[in-house]
Every structure is written in structure tokens, then in C-alpha cells.
Amino acid sequence: MQNDWKNLPLGLPMTLASVGTLATLFAGKNLHAGFGVVWAALSFWHGWQHHKKMQADAGRLKNCCLTAKADIHAQFTPVQVLVNSFQVDSYVPGRVRLRSSLLAAYPEWQQPLEEYVKSFTGVQTAAINPLTGSLLITYDIAQLRQKPKLAVLEDKIAELAAARL
């Protein structure tokens, strides 16, 4: 019972105190000051209730985010997350531009990714624009299509580019 009054919603008492304060502007200093003090006290009390609620909500959100982050790390490696983040900006056979906000956010991934992409059969160049997070790949079509998995990948990129139009 003692804690019930601590969690009392203060909307109605605050409204009455504010109306009383405004209504007593011309009634007299003591009455006006009295309503003003009550309004200030209720405002402070309401602010304290709100502060406690915000702290509790922030704690729940932090725990939720930490749990979600742990789940994501358990399911995905950084390479999988990066690959899943790519979108096809443009494609013509022999040239593709991919974009990922993660490339711009994690510059330490850029050089290793360029080197990795250049290691594929038929890839002539792989260049990352660090500001935009785009990866431009040029390749020899005939050489790339000799590798069935790379040919399937190129077909998938062509589908994604066509769907984007």
C-alpha cells in the first residue's frame, strides 16, 4: 500500500496545479505562489518517475541488444555479414559494381577483400571506393565462365541487376 502512492499517475494533479496556478495569477500572491509550489513539486515528482522508467527501459534495451548481438555473432561470420550486405549497383558482362555500407564502415576489410576478389580466375581488377563502399570488379567473361560456380554467381548478379531496374 505504501508503494502505491509512489507510482500514482500524476497527470490529473499536475493539470489541477497548473490550472490553479494560472487561475490565481490575479487572485493574490500567496495563493498563486502556493499553487506554483504544488505544481513545481508535482513536476519534480513526475520527472523522477519518468527518470526511473527511462533507466529501466534502457536496461531492458541494453540486455535485448546484447542478446541479439550475441545471437548474430553466433550465426554469422564477418565475411557472411559482408557478403549479405552487398547490393548490385550496376552490371554489364565483364564489369560489376557492388555496394556495401559495411565496406565504408570497416576500412580494414577493404584491402583483404580486393586481394581476395583478384585471386579469382578471370578477374582483371577489383577496386574499392572507400568513401562510398563500392567494389568495382572487371573480369574476362570467357575465363570466368570456365568455372561453373563463378558462372552461376555472375548469372545471379545479372538477375539482381535486372530486378533493380
Tab-separated table of C-alpha atoms in Angstrom:
chain	number	residue	atom	x	y	z
A	1	MET	CA	0.000	0.000	0.000
A	2	GLN	CA	2.849	2.404	0.795
A	3	ASN	CA	4.396	1.982	-2.712
A	4	ASP	CA	1.038	2.595	-4.435
A	5	TRP	CA	1.173	6.346	-3.904
A	6	LYS	CA	4.753	6.470	-5.261
A	7	ASN	CA	3.565	5.134	-8.634
A	8	LEU	CA	0.458	7.307	-8.780
A	9	PRO	CA	-0.077	8.772	-12.258
A	10	LEU	CA	0.422	12.496	-11.840
A	11	GLY	CA	-1.425	13.796	-14.920
A	12	LEU	CA	-4.584	14.934	-13.097
A	13	PRO	CA	-2.870	16.507	-10.038
A	14	MET	CA	-0.373	18.299	-12.309
A	15	THR	CA	-3.200	19.593	-14.513
A	16	LEU	CA	-5.111	20.863	-11.476
A	17	ALA	CA	-1.991	22.537	-10.069
A	18	SER	CA	-1.200	24.224	-13.395
A	19	VAL	CA	-4.798	25.409	-13.878
A	20	GLY	CA	-4.810	26.640	-10.277
A	21	THR	CA	-1.552	28.491	-10.818
A	22	LEU	CA	-2.870	30.184	-13.948
A	23	ALA	CA	-6.274	30.890	-12.363
A	24	THR	CA	-4.680	32.557	-9.353
A	25	LEU	CA	-2.445	34.921	-11.318
A	26	PHE	CA	-4.670	37.834	-10.333
A	27	ALA	CA	-6.162	36.406	-7.095
A	28	GLY	CA	-3.260	37.115	-4.798
A	29	LYS	CA	0.414	36.376	-4.390
A	30	ASN	CA	0.140	33.827	-1.583
A	31	LEU	CA	-2.492	31.673	-3.310
A	32	HIS	CA	-0.666	31.926	-6.637
A	33	ALA	CA	2.681	31.035	-5.018
A	34	GLY	CA	1.052	28.102	-3.190
A	35	PHE	CA	-0.297	26.608	-6.422
A	36	GLY	CA	3.066	27.274	-8.068
A	37	VAL	CA	4.922	25.384	-5.334
A	38	VAL	CA	2.492	22.439	-5.593
A	39	TRP	CA	2.897	22.440	-9.377
A	40	ALA	CA	6.694	22.530	-9.092
A	41	ALA	CA	6.693	19.688	-6.543
A	42	LEU	CA	4.403	17.533	-8.695
A	43	SER	CA	6.535	18.293	-11.761
A	44	PHE	CA	9.669	17.232	-9.904
A	45	TRP	CA	7.959	14.046	-8.686
A	46	HIS	CA	6.719	13.259	-12.203
A	47	GLY	CA	10.205	13.853	-13.604
A	48	TRP	CA	11.662	11.447	-11.052
A	49	GLN	CA	9.101	8.785	-12.016
A	50	HIS	CA	9.947	9.322	-15.667
A	51	HIS	CA	13.681	9.131	-14.925
A	52	LYS	CA	13.284	5.765	-13.158
A	53	LYS	CA	11.198	4.408	-16.041
A	54	MET	CA	13.767	5.561	-18.615
A	55	GLN	CA	16.559	3.850	-16.650
A	56	ALA	CA	14.555	0.620	-16.508
A	57	ASP	CA	13.725	0.805	-20.246
A	58	ALA	CA	17.369	1.500	-21.120
A	59	GLY	CA	18.470	-1.525	-19.081
A	60	ARG	CA	15.950	-3.769	-20.856
A	61	LEU	CA	17.006	-2.405	-24.263
A	62	LYS	CA	20.691	-2.928	-23.469
A	63	ASN	CA	20.073	-6.544	-22.432
A	64	CYS	CA	17.978	-7.133	-25.544
A	65	CYS	CA	20.662	-5.662	-27.823
A	66	LEU	CA	23.457	-7.641	-26.177
A	67	THR	CA	21.459	-10.851	-26.585
A	68	ALA	CA	20.691	-10.057	-30.231
A	69	LYS	CA	24.339	-9.166	-30.906
A	70	ALA	CA	25.490	-12.463	-29.383
A	71	ASP	CA	22.936	-14.343	-31.496
A	72	ILE	CA	24.132	-12.607	-34.665
A	73	HIS	CA	27.778	-13.368	-33.913
A	74	ALA	CA	26.900	-16.987	-33.231
A	75	GLN	CA	25.118	-17.314	-36.585
A	76	PHE	CA	27.308	-15.274	-38.936
A	77	THR	CA	30.972	-14.734	-39.549
A	78	PRO	CA	32.092	-11.225	-40.567
A	79	VAL	CA	32.582	-12.473	-44.148
A	80	GLN	CA	28.990	-13.770	-44.305
A	81	VAL	CA	27.655	-10.495	-42.930
A	82	LEU	CA	29.689	-8.549	-45.505
A	83	VAL	CA	28.607	-10.741	-48.421
A	84	ASN	CA	24.960	-10.500	-47.359
A	85	SER	CA	25.225	-6.709	-47.207
A	86	PHE	CA	26.186	-6.267	-50.872
A	87	GLN	CA	23.751	-4.875	-53.380
A	88	VAL	CA	24.320	-4.745	-57.127
A	89	ASP	CA	24.650	-1.139	-58.305
A	90	SER	CA	25.390	-1.887	-61.957
A	91	TYR	CA	26.190	-4.830	-64.171
A	92	VAL	CA	27.275	-5.420	-67.728
A	93	PRO	CA	29.054	-8.638	-68.695
A	94	GLY	CA	32.685	-8.138	-67.741
A	95	ARG	CA	32.013	-5.336	-65.232
A	96	VAL	CA	30.039	-5.250	-61.999
A	97	ARG	CA	29.760	-2.646	-59.239
A	98	LEU	CA	28.691	-3.873	-55.812
A	99	ARG	CA	27.945	-1.617	-52.849
A	100	SER	CA	28.002	-2.248	-49.103
A	101	SER	CA	27.810	0.269	-46.292
A	102	LEU	CA	29.993	-2.136	-44.287
A	103	LEU	CA	32.927	-1.518	-46.666
A	104	ALA	CA	32.811	2.173	-45.861
A	105	ALA	CA	32.338	1.482	-42.150
A	106	TYR	CA	35.185	-1.053	-41.861
A	107	PRO	CA	38.138	0.187	-43.938
A	108	GLU	CA	40.343	-2.603	-42.571
A	109	TRP	CA	38.310	-5.062	-44.698
A	110	GLN	CA	38.978	-3.228	-47.968
A	111	GLN	CA	42.477	-4.352	-48.965
A	112	PRO	CA	41.994	-8.019	-47.985
A	113	LEU	CA	38.726	-8.108	-49.933
A	114	GLU	CA	40.324	-6.551	-53.027
A	115	GLU	CA	43.135	-9.114	-52.913
A	116	TYR	CA	40.701	-11.983	-52.397
A	117	VAL	CA	38.491	-10.954	-55.337
A	118	LYS	CA	41.566	-10.506	-57.590
A	119	SER	CA	42.559	-14.111	-56.842
A	120	PHE	CA	39.572	-15.485	-58.800
A	121	THR	CA	40.026	-16.828	-62.305
A	122	GLY	CA	39.381	-14.154	-64.909
A	123	VAL	CA	39.241	-11.168	-62.561
A	124	GLN	CA	41.283	-8.343	-64.027
A	125	THR	CA	40.700	-5.612	-61.442
A	126	ALA	CA	38.981	-5.188	-58.110
A	127	ALA	CA	38.876	-1.681	-56.693
A	128	ILE	CA	37.076	-0.419	-53.631
A	129	ASN	CA	35.982	3.191	-53.273
A	130	PRO	CA	36.483	3.728	-49.524
A	131	LEU	CA	34.100	6.697	-49.331
A	132	THR	CA	31.087	5.041	-50.941
A	133	GLY	CA	31.786	1.431	-50.010
A	134	SER	CA	31.528	0.271	-53.613
A	135	LEU	CA	33.536	-2.546	-55.155
A	136	LEU	CA	34.176	-2.382	-58.901
A	137	ILE	CA	35.169	-5.689	-60.481
A	138	THR	CA	36.232	-6.095	-64.097
A	139	TYR	CA	36.789	-9.560	-65.478
A	140	ASP	CA	37.320	-11.635	-68.611
A	141	ILE	CA	33.939	-13.196	-69.334
A	142	ALA	CA	35.288	-16.288	-71.109
A	143	GLN	CA	37.746	-17.124	-68.334
A	144	LEU	CA	35.213	-16.563	-65.578
A	145	ARG	CA	32.599	-18.776	-67.217
A	146	GLN	CA	35.059	-21.695	-67.334
A	147	LYS	CA	34.442	-22.051	-63.592
A	148	PRO	CA	30.835	-23.250	-63.106
A	149	LYS	CA	30.432	-21.695	-59.638
A	150	LEU	CA	31.656	-18.309	-60.857
A	151	ALA	CA	29.339	-18.540	-63.876
A	152	VAL	CA	26.403	-19.191	-61.532
A	153	LEU	CA	27.471	-16.219	-59.414
A	154	GLU	CA	27.604	-13.980	-62.479
A	155	ASP	CA	24.116	-15.143	-63.510
A	156	LYS	CA	22.804	-14.349	-60.022
A	157	ILE	CA	24.368	-10.864	-60.157
A	158	ALA	CA	22.789	-10.296	-63.593
A	159	GLU	CA	19.374	-11.304	-62.140
A	160	LEU	CA	19.765	-8.929	-59.205
A	161	ALA	CA	20.791	-6.080	-61.516
A	162	ALA	CA	17.820	-6.729	-63.805
A	163	ALA	CA	15.440	-6.838	-60.840
A	164	ARG	CA	16.778	-3.481	-59.651
A	165	LEU	CA	15.725	-1.709	-62.875
